[in-house]
Amino acid sequence: MRILISNSSDEPIYTQIFNQIKAQIIRGELDAGELLPSIRGLAKDLQISVITTKRAYEELEREGFVETIPGKGSYIAPQNKELIREQRLRIIEDSLMNVVREGKLMGLDYEEIEEMLRIMYEEE
Amino acid sequence: MLEVRNLSKKFKEGFHLEDVSFTLKPGYIMGFIGPNGSGKTTTINLIMNLMKRDEGSVKIFGKDISQHEREIKDRIGFVYDEAHFYDDLTLEQMKRIIAPFYSRWDEKIYRDYIEKFELNEKMRIKKLSKGMKMKYSLALALSHDADLIIMDEPTSGLDPIFRKEILDILYDIIQDENKSIFFSTHITTDLEQIADYITFINKGKLVFSKAKDEIMDEFKIVKGDSINLTPEIRSSFIEIRETGYGFEGLTRKAAGVKEMLGENSLVENASLQDIMYYMRMEG
């Protein structure tokens, strides 16, 4: 698990943790059943307050990404495969939407964007 | 764990600590801030029963400090800004006087800290620098498995590297969710990282006692051009500082101010130092 905290960001620290763990679950980098670090251990490692890490874990729990077993710890919850696929598709759609917007701003037409996409797809 | 209710103390010289209340739960760290002379040390003295309060109550572990002082202090690690040691004794002699007061004194932990802090036990206390004296106080306070650590300005006189190390030690202590830490400081950057709660007093009165994350959400610094400061916008600020280049102010209504000022403004996170500075007239 990787978490990078920015102190100068507008985004509250608990949201930064929440988003980064959520993204890693959706990308399949964190598997169901995997044990997360303890709230207090994570606070120490990230040099932030306990309340902040606790809040991030609570939000993850509320959205069904994490399960907490009292006395044992917090685990990555089993995820609905369809739901994950939906979420990943949405990330791709969002990126494509950016491409469309930027393209239109530059006056590119659909064929030109498709051509760029085709070249990149074949080269990757 | 620590419950301070309506605490008041009036001094002949005129200073008045008035109606201060806050609560610290087990497992958390509370930072206690305020300008010099705001009543931090007085509050800590009252909590530790080193001074008689006029009104209010101090409960620690659910019991009143003035009625159960010995029993409560056995479970408190206390670090004082100006520690009261016998100057002519060596560190080792002083320790031998202090250790028997604690039922859970742990010689091994004490040794580990002495080594970690690079203290020479043969030295006389009067020969210690301010920083070394603070390290020695810390070693004593952390060596009897205290459930509550109370510290008055523990990081003053210490260099940034050792301050960082102290924060690590504090994190180690609260890995146990039944232990709490309460400390006063004027070095607010230390607290910005580690503190769960901030209690802010000014001129002997409580300004707020809240979760740090809530404070960071609530207060913002807004910067902009003074030309745009209409009376309505002005009134949305706690205080504004103006220079020939523009203004900067602390507000609880950042979203509204931003909407009124539009593109001509910058909204930034307020540091605890900013909050202390702009609220120095409060209380």
Short mmCIF file of C-alpha atoms in Angstrom, two decimals, chain B residues 3 5 24 44 88 134 169 171-172 174 188 208 213 217 243 246 264 270 272 275:
data_model
loop_
_atom_site.label_atom_id
_atom_site.label_comp_id
_atom_site.label_asym_id
_atom_site.label_seq_id
_atom_site.Cartn_x
_atom_site.Cartn_y
_atom_site.Cartn_z
CA GLU B 3 -11.70 16.44 32.64
CA ARG B 5 -14.54 21.91 34.41
CA LEU B 24 -9.30 14.67 26.88
CA ILE B 44 -1.23 22.92 34.26
CA ASP B 88 23.99 19.40 43.24
CA MET B 134 14.47 18.42 29.25
CA ILE B 169 8.30 8.81 21.17
CA TYR B 171 3.49 8.31 18.75
CA ASP B 172 4.95 5.17 20.38
CA ILE B 174 -0.29 6.37 22.01
CA THR B 188 2.72 25.09 16.98
CA PHE B 208 -11.77 26.89 21.82
CA ASP B 213 -9.14 18.62 11.79
CA ASP B 217 -11.71 23.01 8.17
CA THR B 243 -0.30 46.40 3.66
CA GLY B 246 -3.04 43.91 -0.35
CA ASN B 264 -9.15 38.33 -7.09
CA ALA B 270 -4.55 28.58 8.21
CA LEU B 272 -2.20 27.25 14.18
CA ILE B 275 -5.04 31.36 14.16
#
